[in-house]
Amino acid sequence: MAISAKLLGEDEYVVVSTRTHWKALIGPVFLLLVVAGLGGFLAAIVPPGSLQTPARIAILAVGVVVLATFALKPFLNWFFSTYTITNRRLITRHGILTRTGRDIPLMRINDVSYEHGLIDRILGCGTLHIESAGERGQVVLPDVPHVEHVHLQMSDLLFGGPEGRPGDGILEDEQPPEHMRRRPQQQEQPRPDDGTIFSSGDDR
């Protein structure tokens, strides 16, 4: 689910990576149960005869089309859509066959807020509102899991934590976990020669 380390810049690491909340799957799962139950019932009551098999095939075909359109597609949209926050930028990715993405540098974000109603509070999710400097203005991320924690993480990166750390993704007192950090390639340092270039006049 996390973005590939190859797409991260030098000294950039992932702070939060998530999909939308699982409540987006409630409708597709409910539809799957209804279509499966209704399709099984209709197939069972088809009267015997020469048309029984074609009728059952037609019922199966209609069920597959309905599930592919209203259940499978929303599930794939949920699976392939991600929100990622690094110490440098906000990254959004969407789409199944045609992928679309947007990257917003943290230093261009002016304000971040969240809201969640009663149902969202029960389920533990909410909507994140991000105000950025640019033509597109506000970015809305719906159904973010643990939205309060994500909001706190972004606020620390943008404006500094309670200890007065600098914001805009620059956390001088913190080091990212080793498995989440992309290290620059180390260059071999030249070794100093064993001999000296100059000799003191006292060495006699």
CSV table of N, CA and C in Angstrom, one decimal, residues 25-185:
chain,number,residue,atom,x,y,z
A,25,LEU,N,-16.7,0.0,1.5
A,25,LEU,CA,-17.0,-1.3,1.0
A,25,LEU,C,-18.3,-1.8,1.5
A,26,ILE,N,-19.0,-1.1,2.4
A,26,ILE,CA,-20.2,-1.6,2.9
A,26,ILE,C,-21.3,-1.8,1.9
A,27,GLY,N,-21.4,-0.8,1.0
A,27,GLY,CA,-22.4,-0.9,-0.1
A,27,GLY,C,-22.1,-2.1,-1.1
A,28,PRO,N,-20.9,-2.2,-1.6
A,28,PRO,CA,-20.6,-3.3,-2.4
A,28,PRO,C,-20.8,-4.7,-1.8
A,29,VAL,N,-20.4,-4.8,-0.5
A,29,VAL,CA,-20.6,-6.1,0.2
A,29,VAL,C,-22.1,-6.4,0.4
A,30,PHE,N,-22.9,-5.4,0.7
A,30,PHE,CA,-24.3,-5.6,0.9
A,30,PHE,C,-24.9,-6.0,-0.4
A,31,LEU,N,-24.5,-5.3,-1.5
A,31,LEU,CA,-25.0,-5.6,-2.9
A,31,LEU,C,-24.7,-7.1,-3.3
A,32,LEU,N,-23.5,-7.5,-2.9
A,32,LEU,CA,-23.0,-8.9,-3.2
A,32,LEU,C,-24.0,-9.9,-2.6
A,33,LEU,N,-24.3,-9.6,-1.3
A,33,LEU,CA,-25.1,-10.6,-0.6
A,33,LEU,C,-26.5,-10.6,-1.1
A,34,VAL,N,-27.1,-9.4,-1.5
A,34,VAL,CA,-28.4,-9.3,-2.0
A,34,VAL,C,-28.5,-10.0,-3.4
A,35,VAL,N,-27.5,-9.7,-4.3
A,35,VAL,CA,-27.6,-10.3,-5.6
A,35,VAL,C,-27.4,-11.8,-5.6
A,36,ALA,N,-26.5,-12.3,-4.7
A,36,ALA,CA,-26.2,-13.7,-4.6
A,36,ALA,C,-27.5,-14.4,-4.1
A,37,GLY,N,-28.1,-13.8,-3.0
A,37,GLY,CA,-29.3,-14.5,-2.5
A,37,GLY,C,-30.5,-14.4,-3.5
A,38,LEU,N,-30.7,-13.3,-4.1
A,38,LEU,CA,-31.8,-13.2,-5.0
A,38,LEU,C,-31.6,-14.0,-6.3
A,39,GLY,N,-30.3,-14.1,-6.7
A,39,GLY,CA,-30.0,-14.9,-7.9
A,39,GLY,C,-30.2,-16.4,-7.6
A,40,GLY,N,-29.8,-16.8,-6.4
A,40,GLY,CA,-30.0,-18.2,-6.1
A,40,GLY,C,-31.5,-18.6,-5.9
A,41,PHE,N,-32.3,-17.6,-5.4
A,41,PHE,CA,-33.7,-17.9,-5.2
A,41,PHE,C,-34.4,-18.0,-6.6
A,42,LEU,N,-34.1,-17.0,-7.5
A,42,LEU,CA,-34.7,-17.1,-8.8
A,42,LEU,C,-34.3,-18.3,-9.6
A,43,ALA,N,-33.0,-18.7,-9.5
A,43,ALA,CA,-32.6,-19.9,-10.2
A,43,ALA,C,-33.3,-21.2,-9.6
A,44,ALA,N,-33.6,-21.1,-8.3
A,44,ALA,CA,-34.2,-22.3,-7.7
A,44,ALA,C,-35.7,-22.4,-8.1
A,45,ILE,N,-36.4,-21.3,-8.4
A,45,ILE,CA,-37.8,-21.4,-8.7
A,45,ILE,C,-38.1,-21.5,-10.2
A,46,VAL,N,-37.1,-21.5,-11.0
A,46,VAL,CA,-37.3,-21.6,-12.4
A,46,VAL,C,-37.9,-23.0,-12.7
A,47,PRO,N,-39.1,-23.1,-13.3
A,47,PRO,CA,-39.7,-24.4,-13.6
A,47,PRO,C,-38.9,-25.3,-14.5
A,48,PRO,N,-39.0,-26.6,-14.2
A,48,PRO,CA,-38.2,-27.5,-15.1
A,48,PRO,C,-38.7,-27.5,-16.5
A,49,GLY,N,-37.8,-27.8,-17.4
A,49,GLY,CA,-38.2,-27.8,-18.8
A,49,GLY,C,-37.0,-27.4,-19.7
A,50,SER,N,-37.3,-27.2,-21.0
A,50,SER,CA,-36.2,-26.9,-21.9
A,50,SER,C,-35.6,-25.5,-21.7
A,51,LEU,N,-36.4,-24.6,-21.0
A,51,LEU,CA,-35.9,-23.3,-20.8
A,51,LEU,C,-35.2,-23.1,-19.5
A,52,GLN,N,-35.2,-24.2,-18.7
A,52,GLN,CA,-34.6,-24.0,-17.3
A,52,GLN,C,-33.1,-23.6,-17.4
A,53,THR,N,-32.4,-24.3,-18.2
A,53,THR,CA,-30.9,-24.0,-18.3
A,53,THR,C,-30.7,-22.6,-18.8
A,54,PRO,N,-31.3,-22.2,-20.0
A,54,PRO,CA,-31.1,-20.9,-20.5
A,54,PRO,C,-31.5,-19.8,-19.5
A,55,ALA,N,-32.6,-20.0,-18.8
A,55,ALA,CA,-33.1,-19.1,-17.8
A,55,ALA,C,-32.1,-18.9,-16.7
A,56,ARG,N,-31.5,-20.0,-16.2
A,56,ARG,CA,-30.5,-19.9,-15.1
A,56,ARG,C,-29.2,-19.2,-15.6
A,57,ILE,N,-28.8,-19.5,-16.9
A,57,ILE,CA,-27.7,-18.8,-17.4
A,57,ILE,C,-27.9,-17.3,-17.5
A,58,ALA,N,-29.1,-16.9,-17.9
A,58,ALA,CA,-29.5,-15.5,-18.0
A,58,ALA,C,-29.5,-14.8,-16.6
A,59,ILE,N,-30.0,-15.5,-15.6
A,59,ILE,CA,-30.0,-15.0,-14.3
A,59,ILE,C,-28.5,-14.8,-13.8
A,60,LEU,N,-27.7,-15.8,-14.1
A,60,LEU,CA,-26.3,-15.7,-13.7
A,60,LEU,C,-25.6,-14.5,-14.4
A,61,ALA,N,-25.9,-14.3,-15.7
A,61,ALA,CA,-25.2,-13.3,-16.5
A,61,ALA,C,-25.6,-11.9,-16.0
A,62,VAL,N,-26.9,-11.7,-15.7
A,62,VAL,CA,-27.4,-10.5,-15.1
A,62,VAL,C,-26.7,-10.2,-13.8
A,63,GLY,N,-26.6,-11.2,-12.9
A,63,GLY,CA,-26.0,-11.0,-11.6
A,63,GLY,C,-24.5,-10.6,-11.7
A,64,VAL,N,-23.8,-11.3,-12.7
A,64,VAL,CA,-22.4,-10.9,-12.9
A,64,VAL,C,-22.3,-9.5,-13.4
A,65,VAL,N,-23.1,-9.0,-14.3
A,65,VAL,CA,-23.0,-7.7,-14.8
A,65,VAL,C,-23.3,-6.7,-13.7
A,66,VAL,N,-24.3,-6.9,-12.9
A,66,VAL,CA,-24.7,-6.0,-11.8
A,66,VAL,C,-23.5,-5.9,-10.8
A,67,LEU,N,-22.9,-7.1,-10.4
A,67,LEU,CA,-21.9,-7.1,-9.4
A,67,LEU,C,-20.6,-6.4,-10.0
A,68,ALA,N,-20.3,-6.7,-11.3
A,68,ALA,CA,-19.1,-6.0,-11.9
A,68,ALA,C,-19.2,-4.5,-11.9
A,69,THR,N,-20.5,-4.1,-12.2
A,69,THR,CA,-20.7,-2.6,-12.3
A,69,THR,C,-20.8,-1.9,-11.0
A,70,PHE,N,-21.5,-2.5,-10.0
A,70,PHE,CA,-21.8,-1.8,-8.8
A,70,PHE,C,-21.1,-2.3,-7.6
A,71,ALA,N,-20.3,-3.4,-7.7
A,71,ALA,CA,-19.6,-3.9,-6.6
A,71,ALA,C,-18.1,-4.1,-6.8
A,72,LEU,N,-17.8,-4.7,-8.0
A,72,LEU,CA,-16.4,-4.9,-8.3
A,72,LEU,C,-15.6,-3.6,-8.6
A,73,LYS,N,-16.3,-2.7,-9.3
A,73,LYS,CA,-15.6,-1.5,-9.7
A,73,LYS,C,-15.4,-0.6,-8.5
A,74,PRO,N,-16.3,-0.4,-7.6
A,74,PRO,CA,-16.0,0.4,-6.3
A,74,PRO,C,-15.0,-0.3,-5.5
A,75,PHE,N,-14.9,-1.6,-5.4
A,75,PHE,CA,-13.9,-2.3,-4.7
A,75,PHE,C,-12.5,-2.0,-5.3
A,76,LEU,N,-12.4,-2.1,-6.6
A,76,LEU,CA,-11.1,-1.8,-7.2
A,76,LEU,C,-10.7,-0.3,-7.1
A,77,ASN,N,-11.7,0.6,-7.2
A,77,ASN,CA,-11.4,2.0,-6.9
A,77,ASN,C,-10.8,2.2,-5.5
A,78,TRP,N,-11.4,1.5,-4.5
A,78,TRP,CA,-10.9,1.6,-3.2
A,78,TRP,C,-9.5,1.0,-3.0
A,79,PHE,N,-9.3,-0.1,-3.7
A,79,PHE,CA,-8.0,-0.8,-3.5
A,79,PHE,C,-6.9,0.0,-4.1
A,80,PHE,N,-7.1,0.6,-5.3
A,80,PHE,CA,-6.0,1.3,-6.0
A,80,PHE,C,-5.9,2.7,-5.7
A,81,SER,N,-6.7,3.3,-4.8
A,81,SER,CA,-6.6,4.7,-4.4
A,81,SER,C,-5.9,4.8,-3.0
A,82,THR,N,-4.9,5.6,-3.0
A,82,THR,CA,-4.1,5.7,-1.8
A,82,THR,C,-3.8,7.2,-1.4
A,83,TYR,N,-3.7,7.5,-0.2
A,83,TYR,CA,-3.2,8.7,0.4
A,83,TYR,C,-1.9,8.5,1.1
A,84,THR,N,-0.9,9.3,0.7
A,84,THR,CA,0.4,9.1,1.3
A,84,THR,C,0.9,10.5,1.7
A,85,ILE,N,1.4,10.6,3.0
A,85,ILE,CA,2.0,11.8,3.5
A,85,ILE,C,3.5,11.5,3.8
A,86,THR,N,4.4,12.2,3.2
A,86,THR,CA,5.8,12.0,3.6
A,86,THR,C,6.2,13.3,4.3
A,87,ASN,N,7.5,13.3,4.7
A,87,ASN,CA,8.0,14.5,5.4
A,87,ASN,C,8.2,15.7,4.4
A,88,ARG,N,7.9,15.5,3.1
A,88,ARG,CA,8.1,16.5,2.2
A,88,ARG,C,6.8,16.9,1.4
A,89,ARG,N,5.9,16.0,1.2
A,89,ARG,CA,4.7,16.2,0.3
A,89,ARG,C,3.5,15.3,0.7
A,90,LEU,N,2.4,15.7,0.1
A,90,LEU,CA,1.2,14.9,0.1
A,90,LEU,C,1.0,14.3,-1.2
A,91,ILE,N,0.8,13.0,-1.3
A,91,ILE,CA,0.7,12.2,-2.5
A,91,ILE,C,-0.6,11.5,-2.6
A,92,THR,N,-1.4,11.8,-3.7
A,92,THR,CA,-2.6,11.0,-3.9
A,92,THR,C,-2.6,10.3,-5.2
A,93,ARG,N,-3.1,9.0,-5.2
A,93,ARG,CA,-3.1,8.2,-6.4
A,93,ARG,C,-4.5,7.6,-6.5
A,94,HIS,N,-5.1,7.6,-7.7
A,94,HIS,CA,-6.4,7.1,-8.0
A,94,HIS,C,-6.4,6.4,-9.3
A,95,GLY,N,-7.4,5.5,-9.6
A,95,GLY,CA,-7.6,5.0,-10.9
A,95,GLY,C,-7.2,3.5,-10.9
A,96,ILE,N,-7.9,2.8,-11.8
A,96,ILE,CA,-7.7,1.3,-12.0
A,96,ILE,C,-6.8,1.1,-13.2
A,97,LEU,N,-7.3,1.4,-14.4
A,97,LEU,CA,-6.5,1.3,-15.6
A,97,LEU,C,-5.8,2.5,-15.9
A,98,THR,N,-6.4,3.7,-15.8
A,98,THR,CA,-5.8,5.0,-16.0
A,98,THR,C,-5.5,5.6,-14.6
A,99,ARG,N,-4.2,5.7,-14.3
A,99,ARG,CA,-3.8,6.2,-13.0
A,99,ARG,C,-3.7,7.7,-13.0
A,100,THR,N,-4.2,8.3,-12.0
A,100,THR,CA,-4.0,9.8,-11.9
A,100,THR,C,-3.4,10.0,-10.5
A,101,GLY,N,-2.6,11.1,-10.4
A,101,GLY,CA,-1.9,11.4,-9.2
A,101,GLY,C,-1.7,12.9,-9.0
A,102,ARG,N,-1.5,13.3,-7.8
A,102,ARG,CA,-1.2,14.7,-7.5
A,102,ARG,C,-0.3,14.7,-6.3
A,103,ASP,N,0.8,15.5,-6.4
A,103,ASP,CA,1.7,15.7,-5.3
A,103,ASP,C,1.7,17.2,-4.9
A,104,ILE,N,1.6,17.5,-3.6
A,104,ILE,CA,1.6,18.8,-3.1
A,104,ILE,C,2.7,18.9,-2.1
A,105,PRO,N,3.7,19.8,-2.3
A,105,PRO,CA,4.7,20.0,-1.4
A,105,PRO,C,4.1,20.6,-0.1
A,106,LEU,N,4.6,20.1,1.1
A,106,LEU,CA,4.1,20.5,2.3
A,106,LEU,C,4.3,22.0,2.5
A,107,MET,N,5.3,22.6,2.0
A,107,MET,CA,5.6,24.0,2.2
A,107,MET,C,4.5,24.9,1.5
A,108,ARG,N,3.7,24.3,0.6
A,108,ARG,CA,2.7,25.1,-0.1
A,108,ARG,C,1.3,24.9,0.6
A,109,ILE,N,1.2,24.1,1.6
A,109,ILE,CA,0.0,23.9,2.3
A,109,ILE,C,-0.1,25.0,3.4
A,110,ASN,N,-1.3,25.8,3.4
A,110,ASN,CA,-1.5,26.8,4.3
A,110,ASN,C,-2.3,26.4,5.5
A,111,ASP,N,-3.1,25.5,5.4
A,111,ASP,CA,-4.0,25.1,6.5
A,111,ASP,C,-4.5,23.7,6.3
A,112,VAL,N,-4.7,22.9,7.4
A,112,VAL,CA,-5.2,21.6,7.4
A,112,VAL,C,-6.2,21.5,8.5
A,113,SER,N,-7.4,20.9,8.2
A,113,SER,CA,-8.5,20.7,9.1
A,113,SER,C,-9.2,19.5,8.8
A,114,TYR,N,-10.1,19.0,9.7
A,114,TYR,CA,-10.9,17.8,9.5
A,114,TYR,C,-12.2,18.0,10.1
A,115,GLU,N,-13.1,17.1,9.6
A,115,GLU,CA,-14.5,17.1,10.2
A,115,GLU,C,-15.0,15.6,10.1
A,116,HIS,N,-15.8,15.2,11.1
A,116,HIS,CA,-16.4,13.9,11.1
A,116,HIS,C,-17.7,14.0,11.9
A,117,GLY,N,-18.8,13.4,11.3
A,117,GLY,CA,-20.1,13.4,11.9
A,117,GLY,C,-20.2,12.2,12.9
A,118,LEU,N,-21.4,12.0,13.3
A,118,LEU,CA,-21.6,11.0,14.4
A,118,LEU,C,-21.2,9.6,13.8
A,119,ILE,N,-21.6,9.2,12.6
A,119,ILE,CA,-21.3,7.9,12.1
A,119,ILE,C,-19.8,7.8,11.9
A,120,ASP,N,-19.2,8.9,11.3
A,120,ASP,CA,-17.7,8.8,11.1
A,120,ASP,C,-17.0,8.6,12.5
A,121,ARG,N,-17.5,9.3,13.5
A,121,ARG,CA,-16.8,9.1,14.8
A,121,ARG,C,-16.9,7.7,15.3
A,122,ILE,N,-18.1,7.1,15.1
A,122,ILE,CA,-18.3,5.7,15.5
A,122,ILE,C,-17.3,4.8,14.7
A,123,LEU,N,-17.2,5.0,13.4
A,123,LEU,CA,-16.4,4.2,12.6
A,123,LEU,C,-14.9,4.5,12.6
A,124,GLY,N,-14.6,5.7,13.2
A,124,GLY,CA,-13.2,6.1,13.3
A,124,GLY,C,-12.6,6.6,12.0
A,125,CYS,N,-13.3,7.5,11.3
A,125,CYS,CA,-12.8,8.1,10.1
A,125,CYS,C,-13.4,9.5,10.0
A,126,GLY,N,-13.0,10.2,8.9
A,126,GLY,CA,-13.5,11.6,8.7
A,126,GLY,C,-12.9,12.2,7.4
A,127,THR,N,-13.2,13.4,7.2
A,127,THR,CA,-12.8,14.1,6.0
A,127,THR,C,-11.7,15.1,6.3
A,128,LEU,N,-10.6,15.1,5.6
A,128,LEU,CA,-9.5,16.0,5.8
A,128,LEU,C,-9.6,17.1,4.7
A,129,HIS,N,-9.5,18.3,5.2
A,129,HIS,CA,-9.5,19.5,4.3
A,129,HIS,C,-8.1,20.1,4.3
A,130,ILE,N,-7.6,20.3,3.1
A,130,ILE,CA,-6.2,20.8,3.0
A,130,ILE,C,-6.3,22.1,2.1
A,131,GLU,N,-5.8,23.2,2.6
A,131,GLU,CA,-5.8,24.4,1.8
A,131,GLU,C,-4.3,24.6,1.3
A,132,SER,N,-4.2,24.7,0.0
A,132,SER,CA,-2.9,24.8,-0.6
A,132,SER,C,-2.8,26.1,-1.4
A,133,ALA,N,-1.6,26.6,-1.6
A,133,ALA,CA,-1.4,27.8,-2.4
A,133,ALA,C,-1.3,27.3,-3.8
A,134,GLY,N,-2.2,27.7,-4.7
A,134,GLY,CA,-2.1,27.3,-6.1
A,134,GLY,C,-3.5,27.5,-6.7
A,135,GLU,N,-3.6,27.1,-8.0
A,135,GLU,CA,-4.8,27.3,-8.8
A,135,GLU,C,-5.9,26.4,-8.3
A,136,ARG,N,-5.6,25.2,-7.8
A,136,ARG,CA,-6.7,24.3,-7.4
A,136,ARG,C,-7.2,24.5,-6.0
A,137,GLY,N,-6.4,25.2,-5.2
A,137,GLY,CA,-6.9,25.6,-3.9
A,137,GLY,C,-7.1,24.4,-3.0
A,138,GLN,N,-8.3,24.2,-2.5
A,138,GLN,CA,-8.6,23.2,-1.5
A,138,GLN,C,-8.6,21.7,-2.0
A,139,VAL,N,-8.0,20.9,-1.2
A,139,VAL,CA,-8.0,19.4,-1.5
A,139,VAL,C,-8.8,18.7,-0.4
A,140,VAL,N,-9.7,17.9,-0.8
A,140,VAL,CA,-10.6,17.2,0.1
A,140,VAL,C,-10.3,15.7,0.0
A,141,LEU,N,-9.9,15.1,1.2
A,141,LEU,CA,-9.7,13.7,1.2
A,141,LEU,C,-10.8,13.1,2.1
A,142,PRO,N,-11.8,12.4,1.5
A,142,PRO,CA,-12.9,11.9,2.2
A,142,PRO,C,-12.6,10.5,2.9
A,143,ASP,N,-13.2,10.2,3.9
A,143,ASP,CA,-13.2,8.9,4.6
A,143,ASP,C,-11.7,8.5,4.9
A,144,VAL,N,-11.0,9.4,5.6
A,144,VAL,CA,-9.6,9.1,6.0
A,144,VAL,C,-9.7,8.3,7.3
A,145,PRO,N,-9.1,7.1,7.4
A,145,PRO,CA,-9.1,6.4,8.7
A,145,PRO,C,-8.3,7.1,9.7
A,146,HIS,N,-8.7,7.1,11.0
A,146,HIS,CA,-8.0,7.8,12.1
A,146,HIS,C,-7.6,9.2,11.7
A,147,VAL,N,-8.7,9.9,11.3
A,147,VAL,CA,-8.4,11.3,10.7
A,147,VAL,C,-7.8,12.2,11.7
A,148,GLU,N,-8.1,12.1,13.0
A,148,GLU,CA,-7.5,12.9,14.0
A,148,GLU,C,-6.0,12.7,14.1
A,149,HIS,N,-5.6,11.5,14.1
A,149,HIS,CA,-4.2,11.1,14.1
A,149,HIS,C,-3.5,11.7,12.9
A,150,VAL,N,-4.1,11.5,11.7
A,150,VAL,CA,-3.5,12.0,10.5
A,150,VAL,C,-3.4,13.5,10.5
A,151,HIS,N,-4.4,14.2,11.0
A,151,HIS,CA,-4.4,15.6,11.1
A,151,HIS,C,-3.2,16.1,12.1
A,152,LEU,N,-3.0,15.4,13.2
A,152,LEU,CA,-2.0,15.7,14.1
A,152,LEU,C,-0.6,15.5,13.4
A,153,GLN,N,-0.4,14.4,12.7
A,153,GLN,CA,0.8,14.2,12.0
A,153,GLN,C,1.1,15.3,11.0
A,154,MET,N,0.1,15.7,10.2
A,154,MET,CA,0.4,16.8,9.3
A,154,MET,C,0.6,18.1,10.0
A,155,SER,N,0.0,18.4,11.0
A,155,SER,CA,0.2,19.6,11.8
A,155,SER,C,1.6,19.7,12.3
A,156,ASP,N,2.1,18.6,12.8
A,156,ASP,CA,3.5,18.5,13.3
A,156,ASP,C,4.5,18.8,12.2
A,157,LEU,N,4.2,18.2,11.0
A,157,LEU,CA,5.1,18.4,9.9
A,157,LEU,C,5.1,19.8,9.3
A,158,LEU,N,3.9,20.4,9.3
A,158,LEU,CA,3.7,21.7,8.8
A,158,LEU,C,4.1,22.9,9.7
A,159,PHE,N,3.7,22.7,10.9
A,159,PHE,CA,3.8,23.9,11.8
A,159,PHE,C,4.7,23.6,13.0
A,160,GLY,N,5.3,22.4,13.1
A,160,GLY,CA,6.2,22.0,14.2
A,160,GLY,C,5.4,21.5,15.4
A,161,GLY,N,6.0,20.6,16.1
A,161,GLY,CA,5.3,20.0,17.3
A,161,GLY,C,5.3,20.8,18.5
A,162,PRO,N,4.8,20.3,19.6
A,162,PRO,CA,4.7,21.1,20.9
A,162,PRO,C,6.1,21.5,21.4
A,163,GLU,N,7.2,20.9,21.0
A,163,GLU,CA,8.5,21.3,21.4
A,163,GLU,C,9.2,22.4,20.6
A,164,GLY,N,8.4,22.9,19.7
A,164,GLY,CA,8.9,24.0,18.9
A,164,GLY,C,9.8,23.6,17.7
A,165,ARG,N,9.6,22.4,17.2
A,165,ARG,CA,10.4,22.0,16.1
A,165,ARG,C,9.9,22.8,14.8
A,166,PRO,N,10.8,23.0,13.9
A,166,PRO,CA,10.4,23.7,12.7
A,166,PRO,C,9.5,22.8,11.8
A,167,GLY,N,8.6,23.5,11.0
A,167,GLY,CA,7.6,22.8,10.2
A,167,GLY,C,8.1,22.6,8.8
A,168,ASP,N,7.1,22.5,7.9
A,168,ASP,CA,7.3,22.2,6.5
A,168,ASP,C,8.1,20.9,6.2
A,169,GLY,N,7.9,19.9,7.1
A,169,GLY,CA,8.5,18.7,6.9
A,169,GLY,C,9.9,18.6,7.4
A,170,ILE,N,10.4,19.6,8.0
A,170,ILE,CA,11.8,19.6,8.5
A,170,ILE,C,11.8,19.3,10.0
A,171,LEU,N,12.1,18.1,10.4
A,171,LEU,CA,12.1,17.7,11.8
A,171,LEU,C,13.6,17.4,12.1
A,172,GLU,N,14.3,18.4,12.7
A,172,GLU,CA,15.7,18.3,12.9
A,172,GLU,C,16.0,17.2,14.0
A,173,ASP,N,15.1,17.1,15.0
A,173,ASP,CA,15.4,16.2,16.1
A,173,ASP,C,15.0,14.8,15.9
A,174,GLU,N,14.4,14.4,14.7
A,174,GLU,CA,13.9,13.1,14.5
A,174,GLU,C,14.6,12.5,13.3
A,175,GLN,N,14.8,11.2,13.4
A,175,GLN,CA,15.3,10.4,12.3
A,175,GLN,C,14.3,9.4,11.8
A,176,PRO,N,14.0,9.2,10.5
A,176,PRO,CA,13.0,8.3,10.1
A,176,PRO,C,13.5,6.8,10.3
A,177,PRO,N,12.5,5.9,10.4
A,177,PRO,CA,12.9,4.5,10.6
A,177,PRO,C,13.7,4.0,9.4
A,178,GLU,N,14.7,3.1,9.6
A,178,GLU,CA,15.6,2.7,8.6
A,178,GLU,C,14.9,2.1,7.3
A,179,HIS,N,13.8,1.3,7.6
A,179,HIS,CA,13.1,0.6,6.5
A,179,HIS,C,12.2,1.6,5.7
A,180,MET,N,12.0,2.8,6.2
A,180,MET,CA,11.2,3.8,5.5
A,180,MET,C,12.0,4.9,4.8
A,181,ARG,N,13.3,4.8,4.9
A,181,ARG,CA,14.1,5.8,4.4
A,181,ARG,C,14.9,5.4,3.2
A,182,ARG,N,15.0,6.3,2.2
A,182,ARG,CA,15.9,6.0,1.0
A,182,ARG,C,17.2,6.7,1.2
A,183,ARG,N,18.2,5.9,1.3
A,183,ARG,CA,19.5,6.5,1.5
A,183,ARG,C,20.2,6.9,0.2
A,184,PRO,N,20.9,8.0,0.2
A,184,PRO,CA,21.7,8.3,-1.0
A,184,PRO,C,22.9,7.3,-1.1
A,185,GLN,N,23.3,7.1,-2.4
A,185,GLN,CA,24.5,6.2,-2.6
A,185,GLN,C,25.7,6.9,-2.0
